[in-house]
Amino acid sequence: MKKLAVSLALAAAAVAAPAAADQTVTTSVWLGPQHPVVSGGYQPFVDTVGSNEEAGLDFNLLLGGSLLGPKATLSGVRDGVADIGFVVMSYHPAEFPHGALFGDLAMRARGPYTTAAAVTELTMLHCAPCQDEFKRNGVVYTGSYSTTPYYIIAKKELTKPEDLKGLRMRTPGGAWDRWATAVGGVAVNVPASEVYEAISRNIVDVGLLPIGDFKSYNLFDVATHATMMSVGTFYSNITMALNPDFWGGLSPEQRRVILDNAALAVVGVADAYVKADVEAEATAREAGVQFVEPSEALVTQMNDFREKDLETVLQLARDRYKVEDPEALIKTFNELLDKYDGLFEGKRDDLPAMLAIVKQEIYDKVDVDSYGF
């Protein structure tokens, strides 16, 4: 009788006990809440996945470098300081030689949607050495975004090649460094989040950035001109890098929920960049920023540099980064750019349609039981 009473009491306690709390996911981004990486990627991702009751994941989204800075995020994710973080591969060329190659190809990119989807498919589905790099460095790759085109942002009008001689130019590295040198400038590598201070304190004369960063970093307070010549896009990144222990500790169902929504960190961020450019240009014009066209000579110089630099890219990939057969990788990348140009045709104003395409073409093909292990 006593055994029955104890059994009934335990059963009652089990019924009365509250459901297990959601697993807290520490998520670190060194950018602010208005930046496209956050507004278009991280925030909708954590809102969507965090509201999925079956996933049981509760996100602690830490912004503005409050947990990890730009260069510390890689080691922070690897060491479990954060479960998810935004990693810029071009800040770590020795660790990510294929990421360095993507950085060197920045000036050969196309629109942000096409480029983001193409580099993500290439990296996730067609580049085993890329996956090996991620494993060696203690991160799980889930996609890359692409910015809108970078332009020349400065305190004065710069439209001719000779205008750029001797200027200190903020670049994200790679091909931009070589172009800065080619026009007689000096490349200075500082994170985008530090450009406001760098320009205001005359550490740099020029920032190579998307127009949307006028708003993201209040650059209209320190810059007066933007030269509207594209100098490439940035996509050498892991928008959401996951700690392997965190990833491995999830159930297959939880991993599937994450991948089902990972396209937000690819085309979602690209879409936010496009919208941010439109809004920021309007705001910057109201603030008195002058948007000027490049001279024919500057455009010609850029086009000539882009073509001549391809051989340098291949040589660096082979000799410095030890990438095997970079020509084949670039060929696949170009084919994927063509593929997504076609798939996104007529749909670039329809974010849900583009998200569905990327999910179908990339994430639905990933085996959650083996990927990242």
Tab-separated table of C-alpha atoms in Angstrom:
chain	number	residue	atom	x	y	z
A	1	MET	CA	0.000	0.000	0.000
A	2	LYS	CA	2.859	2.343	0.919
A	3	LYS	CA	4.602	1.531	-2.385
A	4	LEU	CA	1.403	2.415	-4.262
A	5	ALA	CA	1.110	5.699	-2.387
A	6	VAL	CA	4.710	6.605	-3.186
A	7	SER	CA	4.204	5.750	-6.843
A	8	LEU	CA	1.069	7.896	-7.044
A	9	ALA	CA	2.897	10.776	-5.346
A	10	LEU	CA	5.797	10.612	-7.801
A	11	ALA	CA	3.408	10.488	-10.730
A	12	ALA	CA	1.548	13.521	-9.440
A	13	ALA	CA	4.809	15.408	-8.975
A	14	ALA	CA	5.824	14.595	-12.540
A	15	VAL	CA	2.527	15.944	-13.865
A	16	ALA	CA	2.808	19.097	-11.770
A	17	ALA	CA	6.466	19.789	-12.651
A	18	PRO	CA	6.976	22.633	-15.142
A	19	ALA	CA	8.335	21.902	-18.600
A	20	ALA	CA	12.098	22.053	-18.974
A	21	ALA	CA	13.352	25.568	-19.699
A	22	ASP	CA	14.512	26.384	-23.206
A	23	GLN	CA	18.226	26.028	-23.844
A	24	THR	CA	19.865	29.466	-23.755
A	25	VAL	CA	21.994	30.186	-26.823
A	26	THR	CA	24.648	32.871	-26.298
A	27	THR	CA	24.836	34.814	-29.544
A	28	SER	CA	27.470	37.496	-30.129
A	29	VAL	CA	27.598	40.150	-32.852
A	30	TRP	CA	30.006	43.069	-32.660
A	31	LEU	CA	27.680	45.253	-34.745
A	32	GLY	CA	24.815	47.461	-33.594
A	33	PRO	CA	21.082	46.714	-33.834
A	34	GLN	CA	20.562	48.847	-36.961
A	35	HIS	CA	23.299	47.162	-38.973
A	36	PRO	CA	21.951	44.937	-41.803
A	37	VAL	CA	23.735	41.879	-40.403
A	38	VAL	CA	21.613	42.275	-37.275
A	39	SER	CA	18.391	43.813	-38.591
A	40	GLY	CA	18.157	41.555	-41.634
A	41	GLY	CA	19.839	38.417	-40.314
A	42	TYR	CA	20.366	37.838	-36.622
A	43	GLN	CA	17.260	39.534	-35.266
A	44	PRO	CA	14.734	37.808	-37.548
A	45	PHE	CA	16.630	34.538	-37.112
A	46	VAL	CA	16.514	34.577	-33.305
A	47	ASP	CA	12.909	35.799	-33.378
A	48	THR	CA	11.832	32.992	-35.718
A	49	VAL	CA	13.819	30.135	-34.204
A	50	GLY	CA	13.282	31.387	-30.662
A	51	SER	CA	9.512	31.330	-31.147
A	52	ASN	CA	9.601	27.721	-32.389
A	53	GLU	CA	8.386	25.809	-29.334
A	54	GLU	CA	9.581	22.460	-30.664
A	55	ALA	CA	13.127	23.793	-31.066
A	56	GLY	CA	13.286	24.847	-27.427
A	57	LEU	CA	16.010	27.462	-27.980
A	58	ASP	CA	16.115	30.800	-26.185
A	59	PHE	CA	18.614	33.302	-27.636
A	60	ASN	CA	20.640	35.809	-25.645
A	61	LEU	CA	21.618	38.209	-28.445
A	62	LEU	CA	24.567	40.364	-27.377
A	63	LEU	CA	25.334	43.272	-29.731
A	64	GLY	CA	27.891	46.005	-30.245
A	65	GLY	CA	30.884	43.976	-29.113
A	66	SER	CA	29.566	43.691	-25.567
A	67	LEU	CA	30.837	40.098	-25.428
A	68	LEU	CA	33.335	39.645	-28.283
A	69	GLY	CA	35.012	42.086	-30.641
A	70	PRO	CA	35.571	41.671	-34.397
A	71	LYS	CA	38.814	39.686	-34.250
A	72	ALA	CA	38.092	37.892	-30.972
A	73	THR	CA	34.873	36.302	-32.216
A	74	LEU	CA	36.593	33.378	-33.938
A	75	SER	CA	38.394	32.219	-30.796
A	76	GLY	CA	35.362	33.115	-28.674
A	77	VAL	CA	33.076	30.828	-30.675
A	78	ARG	CA	35.726	28.106	-30.842
A	79	ASP	CA	36.227	28.201	-27.078
A	80	GLY	CA	32.521	28.312	-26.259
A	81	VAL	CA	32.397	31.887	-24.964
A	82	ALA	CA	29.577	32.265	-27.488
A	83	ASP	CA	27.503	29.546	-29.140
A	84	ILE	CA	26.993	31.621	-32.285
A	85	GLY	CA	28.981	34.577	-33.602
A	86	PHE	CA	29.726	36.680	-36.665
A	87	VAL	CA	33.178	35.831	-38.061
A	88	VAL	CA	34.977	37.805	-40.771
A	89	MET	CA	37.238	35.313	-42.501
A	90	SER	CA	39.343	37.995	-44.170
A	91	TYR	CA	40.519	39.006	-40.681
A	92	HIS	CA	42.011	35.509	-40.365
A	93	PRO	CA	43.623	34.639	-43.726
A	94	ALA	CA	46.021	32.091	-42.237
A	95	GLU	CA	43.142	30.166	-40.673
A	96	PHE	CA	40.807	30.450	-43.676
A	97	PRO	CA	42.815	30.380	-46.925
A	98	HIS	CA	39.679	29.751	-48.974
A	99	GLY	CA	38.038	32.682	-47.227
A	100	ALA	CA	41.069	34.743	-48.212
A	101	LEU	CA	40.502	33.656	-51.819
A	102	PHE	CA	36.878	34.813	-51.633
A	103	GLY	CA	38.108	38.143	-50.288
A	104	ASP	CA	40.479	38.448	-53.226
A	105	LEU	CA	37.562	37.859	-55.609
A	106	ALA	CA	35.544	40.720	-54.120
A	107	MET	CA	35.688	42.850	-57.250
A	108	ARG	CA	34.339	40.025	-59.411
A	109	ALA	CA	31.117	39.645	-57.438
A	110	ARG	CA	27.652	40.502	-58.739
A	111	GLY	CA	24.558	41.705	-56.900
A	112	PRO	CA	24.283	40.984	-53.171
A	113	TYR	CA	21.535	38.339	-53.440
A	114	THR	CA	23.253	36.385	-56.203
A	115	THR	CA	26.689	36.579	-54.629
A	116	ALA	CA	25.494	35.571	-51.152
A	117	ALA	CA	23.632	32.526	-52.440
A	118	ALA	CA	26.465	31.481	-54.759
A	119	VAL	CA	29.239	31.661	-52.156
A	120	THR	CA	27.069	29.887	-49.581
A	121	GLU	CA	26.268	26.976	-51.906
A	122	LEU	CA	29.877	26.770	-53.011
A	123	THR	CA	31.122	26.630	-49.425
A	124	MET	CA	28.489	24.297	-47.996
A	125	LEU	CA	28.045	21.827	-50.827
A	126	HIS	CA	31.032	21.970	-53.181
A	127	CYS	CA	34.151	22.776	-51.163
A	128	ALA	CA	35.387	19.985	-48.911
A	129	PRO	CA	38.636	21.885	-48.130
A	130	CYS	CA	36.501	24.793	-46.868
A	131	GLN	CA	34.755	22.453	-44.460
A	132	ASP	CA	38.116	21.113	-43.312
A	133	GLU	CA	39.192	24.667	-42.484
A	134	PHE	CA	36.104	25.229	-40.380
A	135	LYS	CA	36.687	22.015	-38.448
A	136	ARG	CA	40.340	22.900	-37.800
A	137	ASN	CA	39.314	26.277	-36.452
A	138	GLY	CA	36.469	25.079	-34.284
A	139	VAL	CA	33.432	26.519	-36.063
A	140	VAL	CA	30.466	25.203	-38.003
A	141	TYR	CA	29.674	27.192	-41.159
A	142	THR	CA	26.045	28.077	-41.941
A	143	GLY	CA	26.323	30.678	-44.695
A	144	SER	CA	27.762	33.966	-45.936
A	145	TYR	CA	26.072	37.223	-46.781
A	146	SER	CA	27.211	39.722	-49.387
A	147	THR	CA	27.101	43.450	-48.989
A	148	THR	CA	25.847	45.836	-51.603
A	149	PRO	CA	28.673	47.474	-53.579
A	150	TYR	CA	31.385	49.360	-51.735
A	151	TYR	CA	31.911	52.978	-52.727
A	152	ILE	CA	34.494	55.668	-51.997
A	153	ILE	CA	33.381	57.678	-48.952
A	154	ALA	CA	35.485	60.670	-47.931
A	155	LYS	CA	35.676	64.238	-46.647
A	156	LYS	CA	36.173	65.670	-50.119
A	157	GLU	CA	35.337	65.019	-53.761
A	158	LEU	CA	37.399	62.193	-55.255
A	159	THR	CA	36.607	61.435	-58.884
A	160	LYS	CA	39.939	60.996	-60.683
A	161	PRO	CA	42.787	58.497	-60.185
A	162	GLU	CA	45.150	61.280	-59.188
A	163	ASP	CA	42.742	62.389	-56.447
A	164	LEU	CA	43.445	59.158	-54.574
A	165	LYS	CA	47.241	59.357	-54.553
A	166	GLY	CA	48.713	59.446	-51.090
A	167	LEU	CA	45.387	58.946	-49.317
A	168	ARG	CA	44.981	56.489	-46.450
A	169	MET	CA	42.131	54.215	-47.450
A	170	ARG	CA	40.170	52.006	-45.078
A	171	THR	CA	39.843	48.622	-46.725
A	172	PRO	CA	38.671	45.164	-45.614
A	173	GLY	CA	41.888	43.654	-47.018
A	174	GLY	CA	42.550	41.435	-50.026
A	175	ALA	CA	41.942	42.921	-53.451
A	176	TRP	CA	41.019	46.290	-51.955
A	177	ASP	CA	44.506	46.586	-50.471
A	178	ARG	CA	46.049	45.958	-53.874
A	179	TRP	CA	43.725	48.421	-55.587
A	180	ALA	CA	44.512	51.109	-53.003
A	181	THR	CA	48.198	50.571	-53.734
A	182	ALA	CA	47.586	50.566	-57.490
A	183	VAL	CA	46.057	54.064	-57.352
A	184	GLY	CA	48.860	55.352	-55.143
A	185	GLY	CA	46.995	55.186	-51.863
A	186	VAL	CA	47.797	53.454	-48.585
A	187	ALA	CA	45.583	50.595	-47.362
A	188	VAL	CA	44.578	50.690	-43.697
A	189	ASN	CA	42.729	47.674	-42.305
A	190	VAL	CA	40.240	48.699	-39.615
A	191	PRO	CA	36.834	47.123	-38.880
A	192	ALA	CA	33.782	48.846	-40.329
A	193	SER	CA	32.594	49.539	-36.792
A	194	GLU	CA	35.653	51.780	-36.246
A	195	VAL	CA	35.450	53.814	-39.467
A	196	TYR	CA	33.586	56.737	-37.883
A	197	GLU	CA	36.406	57.310	-35.403
A	198	ALA	CA	39.097	56.611	-38.003
A	199	ILE	CA	37.744	59.295	-40.345
A	200	SER	CA	36.945	61.818	-37.617
A	201	ARG	CA	40.478	61.489	-36.144
A	202	ASN	CA	42.136	61.550	-39.588
A	203	ILE	CA	43.473	58.032	-39.196
A	204	VAL	CA	42.052	57.391	-42.672
A	205	ASP	CA	41.052	59.767	-45.461
A	206	VAL	CA	38.770	57.349	-47.286
A	207	GLY	CA	36.380	54.607	-46.253
A	208	LEU	CA	35.478	51.880	-48.736
A	209	LEU	CA	31.992	50.949	-47.552
A	210	PRO	CA	28.400	50.399	-48.717
A	211	ILE	CA	26.177	53.475	-48.795
A	212	GLY	CA	24.052	51.910	-46.048
A	213	ASP	CA	26.927	52.404	-43.619
A	214	PHE	CA	26.225	56.137	-43.650
A	215	LYS	CA	23.265	55.220	-41.497
A	216	SER	CA	24.751	52.225	-39.681
A	217	TYR	CA	27.670	54.288	-38.380
A	218	ASN	CA	26.367	57.881	-38.707
A	219	LEU	CA	29.073	58.613	-41.258
A	220	PHE	CA	27.273	61.712	-42.527
A	221	ASP	CA	28.677	63.379	-39.393
A	222	VAL	CA	32.257	62.878	-40.608
A	223	ALA	CA	32.095	62.396	-44.409
A	224	THR	CA	30.858	64.795	-47.062
A	225	HIS	CA	31.239	62.938	-50.375
A	226	ALA	CA	30.578	59.534	-51.911
A	227	THR	CA	31.987	58.559	-55.300
A	228	MET	CA	29.472	56.235	-56.932
A	229	MET	CA	31.821	53.712	-58.482
A	230	SER	CA	31.531	50.153	-57.231
A	231	VAL	CA	34.796	48.787	-55.886
A	232	GLY	CA	33.364	45.326	-55.199
A	233	THR	CA	31.348	43.630	-52.487
A	234	PHE	CA	32.349	41.936	-49.255
A	235	TYR	CA	31.407	38.300	-48.671
A	236	SER	CA	34.432	36.695	-46.974
A	237	ASN	CA	32.505	35.962	-43.814
A	238	ILE	CA	30.627	33.371	-41.789
A	239	THR	CA	27.470	35.235	-40.912
A	240	MET	CA	26.556	32.735	-38.204
A	241	ALA	CA	29.493	30.619	-37.049
A	242	LEU	CA	28.437	27.936	-34.569
A	243	ASN	CA	30.446	26.364	-31.785
A	244	PRO	CA	30.868	22.635	-32.649
A	245	ASP	CA	29.945	21.444	-29.142
A	246	PHE	CA	26.794	23.540	-29.231
A	247	TRP	CA	25.933	22.186	-32.695
A	248	GLY	CA	26.707	18.610	-31.711
A	249	GLY	CA	24.650	18.896	-28.547
A	250	LEU	CA	21.509	19.788	-30.465
A	251	SER	CA	19.035	17.175	-31.587
A	252	PRO	CA	18.727	16.521	-35.330
A	253	GLU	CA	15.352	18.292	-35.181
A	254	GLN	CA	16.905	21.380	-33.611
A	255	ARG	CA	19.696	21.426	-36.177
A	256	ARG	CA	17.105	21.204	-38.937
A	257	VAL	CA	15.213	24.196	-37.523
A	258	ILE	CA	18.431	26.223	-37.515
A	259	LEU	CA	19.270	25.320	-41.115
A	260	ASP	CA	15.682	25.866	-42.257
A	261	ASN	CA	16.048	29.487	-41.159
A	262	ALA	CA	19.720	30.054	-41.964
A	263	ALA	CA	18.860	31.695	-45.298
A	264	LEU	CA	17.920	34.778	-43.271
A	265	ALA	CA	21.634	35.208	-42.602
A	266	VAL	CA	22.321	34.981	-46.349
A	267	VAL	CA	19.718	36.722	-48.531
A	268	GLY	CA	17.992	38.277	-45.518
A	269	VAL	CA	21.111	40.273	-44.740
A	270	ALA	CA	21.602	41.117	-48.426
A	271	ASP	CA	18.023	42.408	-48.560
A	272	ALA	CA	18.618	44.548	-45.494
A	273	TYR	CA	21.714	46.020	-47.158
A	274	VAL	CA	19.708	46.925	-50.263
A	275	LYS	CA	17.033	48.651	-48.188
A	276	ALA	CA	19.631	50.320	-45.969
A	277	ASP	CA	21.377	51.794	-49.014
A	278	VAL	CA	18.153	53.409	-50.212
A	279	GLU	CA	17.308	54.833	-46.797
A	280	ALA	CA	20.852	55.916	-45.994
A	281	GLU	CA	21.342	57.731	-49.295
A	282	ALA	CA	18.200	59.749	-48.704
A	283	THR	CA	19.294	60.617	-45.166
A	284	ALA	CA	22.841	61.422	-46.260
A	285	ARG	CA	21.614	63.731	-49.034
A	286	GLU	CA	19.467	65.566	-46.504
A	287	ALA	CA	22.560	65.938	-44.335
A	288	GLY	CA	24.422	67.526	-47.232
A	289	VAL	CA	26.509	64.608	-48.454
A	290	GLN	CA	27.395	64.956	-52.141
A	291	PHE	CA	27.032	61.869	-54.344
A	292	VAL	CA	29.387	62.284	-57.289
A	293	GLU	CA	30.127	60.238	-60.393
A	294	PRO	CA	33.620	58.922	-61.146
A	295	SER	CA	35.576	60.184	-64.112
A	296	GLU	CA	35.965	57.952	-67.133
A	297	ALA	CA	39.647	57.647	-66.246
A	298	LEU	CA	38.851	56.271	-62.771
A	299	VAL	CA	36.363	53.749	-64.183
A	300	THR	CA	38.917	52.619	-66.774
A	301	GLN	CA	41.570	52.269	-64.099
A	302	MET	CA	39.247	50.087	-62.010
A	303	ASN	CA	38.288	47.856	-64.940
A	304	ASP	CA	41.923	47.408	-65.965
A	305	PHE	CA	42.930	46.588	-62.401
A	306	ARG	CA	40.127	44.028	-62.019
A	307	GLU	CA	41.253	42.080	-65.073
A	308	LYS	CA	44.975	42.253	-64.333
A	309	ASP	CA	44.428	41.308	-60.701
A	310	LEU	CA	42.911	37.922	-61.522
A	311	GLU	CA	46.334	36.428	-62.185
A	312	THR	CA	47.522	37.819	-58.855
A	313	VAL	CA	44.512	36.214	-57.162
A	314	LEU	CA	45.368	32.826	-58.659
A	315	GLN	CA	49.036	33.130	-57.759
A	316	LEU	CA	48.238	34.095	-54.154
A	317	ALA	CA	45.780	31.229	-53.860
A	318	ARG	CA	48.333	28.696	-55.056
A	319	ASP	CA	51.518	30.020	-53.451
A	320	ARG	CA	50.506	31.818	-50.273
A	321	TYR	CA	47.227	30.198	-49.268
A	322	LYS	CA	48.031	26.723	-50.681
A	323	VAL	CA	44.587	26.377	-52.252
A	324	GLU	CA	44.533	23.426	-54.602
A	325	ASP	CA	43.154	24.098	-58.077
A	326	PRO	CA	41.785	27.618	-57.470
A	327	GLU	CA	40.816	27.809	-61.148
A	328	ALA	CA	38.237	25.036	-60.624
A	329	LEU	CA	36.869	26.769	-57.539
A	330	ILE	CA	36.503	30.066	-59.389
A	331	LYS	CA	34.860	28.278	-62.317
A	332	THR	CA	32.280	26.720	-59.976
A	333	PHE	CA	31.698	30.074	-58.320
A	334	ASN	CA	31.041	31.734	-61.689
A	335	GLU	CA	28.625	28.943	-62.625
A	336	LEU	CA	26.753	29.428	-59.342
A	337	LEU	CA	26.602	33.176	-59.928
A	338	ASP	CA	24.937	32.439	-63.273
A	339	LYS	CA	22.597	29.930	-61.597
A	340	TYR	CA	21.321	32.336	-58.967
A	341	ASP	CA	21.121	35.247	-61.378
A	342	GLY	CA	18.620	33.081	-63.235
A	343	LEU	CA	16.753	31.775	-60.178
A	344	PHE	CA	16.354	35.273	-58.701
A	345	GLU	CA	15.292	36.886	-61.975
A	346	GLY	CA	12.072	38.808	-61.348
A	347	LYS	CA	12.120	37.882	-57.640
A	348	ARG	CA	14.548	40.410	-56.149
A	349	ASP	CA	11.637	42.345	-54.654
A	350	ASP	CA	10.242	39.162	-53.081
A	351	LEU	CA	12.322	38.188	-50.057
A	352	PRO	CA	10.185	35.149	-49.080
A	353	ALA	CA	10.620	33.752	-52.592
A	354	MET	CA	14.400	34.163	-52.451
A	355	LEU	CA	14.548	32.615	-48.975
A	356	ALA	CA	12.590	29.630	-50.269
A	357	ILE	CA	14.948	29.243	-53.240
A	358	VAL	CA	18.047	29.248	-51.046
A	359	LYS	CA	16.471	26.824	-48.602
A	360	GLN	CA	15.571	24.441	-51.419
A	361	GLU	CA	18.840	24.741	-53.343
A	362	ILE	CA	21.193	24.607	-50.355
A	363	TYR	CA	19.896	23.853	-46.884
A	364	ASP	CA	17.431	21.102	-47.823
A	365	LYS	CA	20.411	19.212	-49.267
A	366	VAL	CA	22.412	19.293	-46.024
A	367	ASP	CA	22.391	16.123	-43.893
A	368	VAL	CA	21.989	17.309	-40.293
A	369	ASP	CA	23.312	13.977	-38.990
A	370	SER	CA	26.707	14.410	-40.637
A	371	TYR	CA	27.204	18.101	-41.467
A	372	GLY	CA	29.705	19.871	-39.231
A	373	PHE	CA	31.023	16.681	-37.628
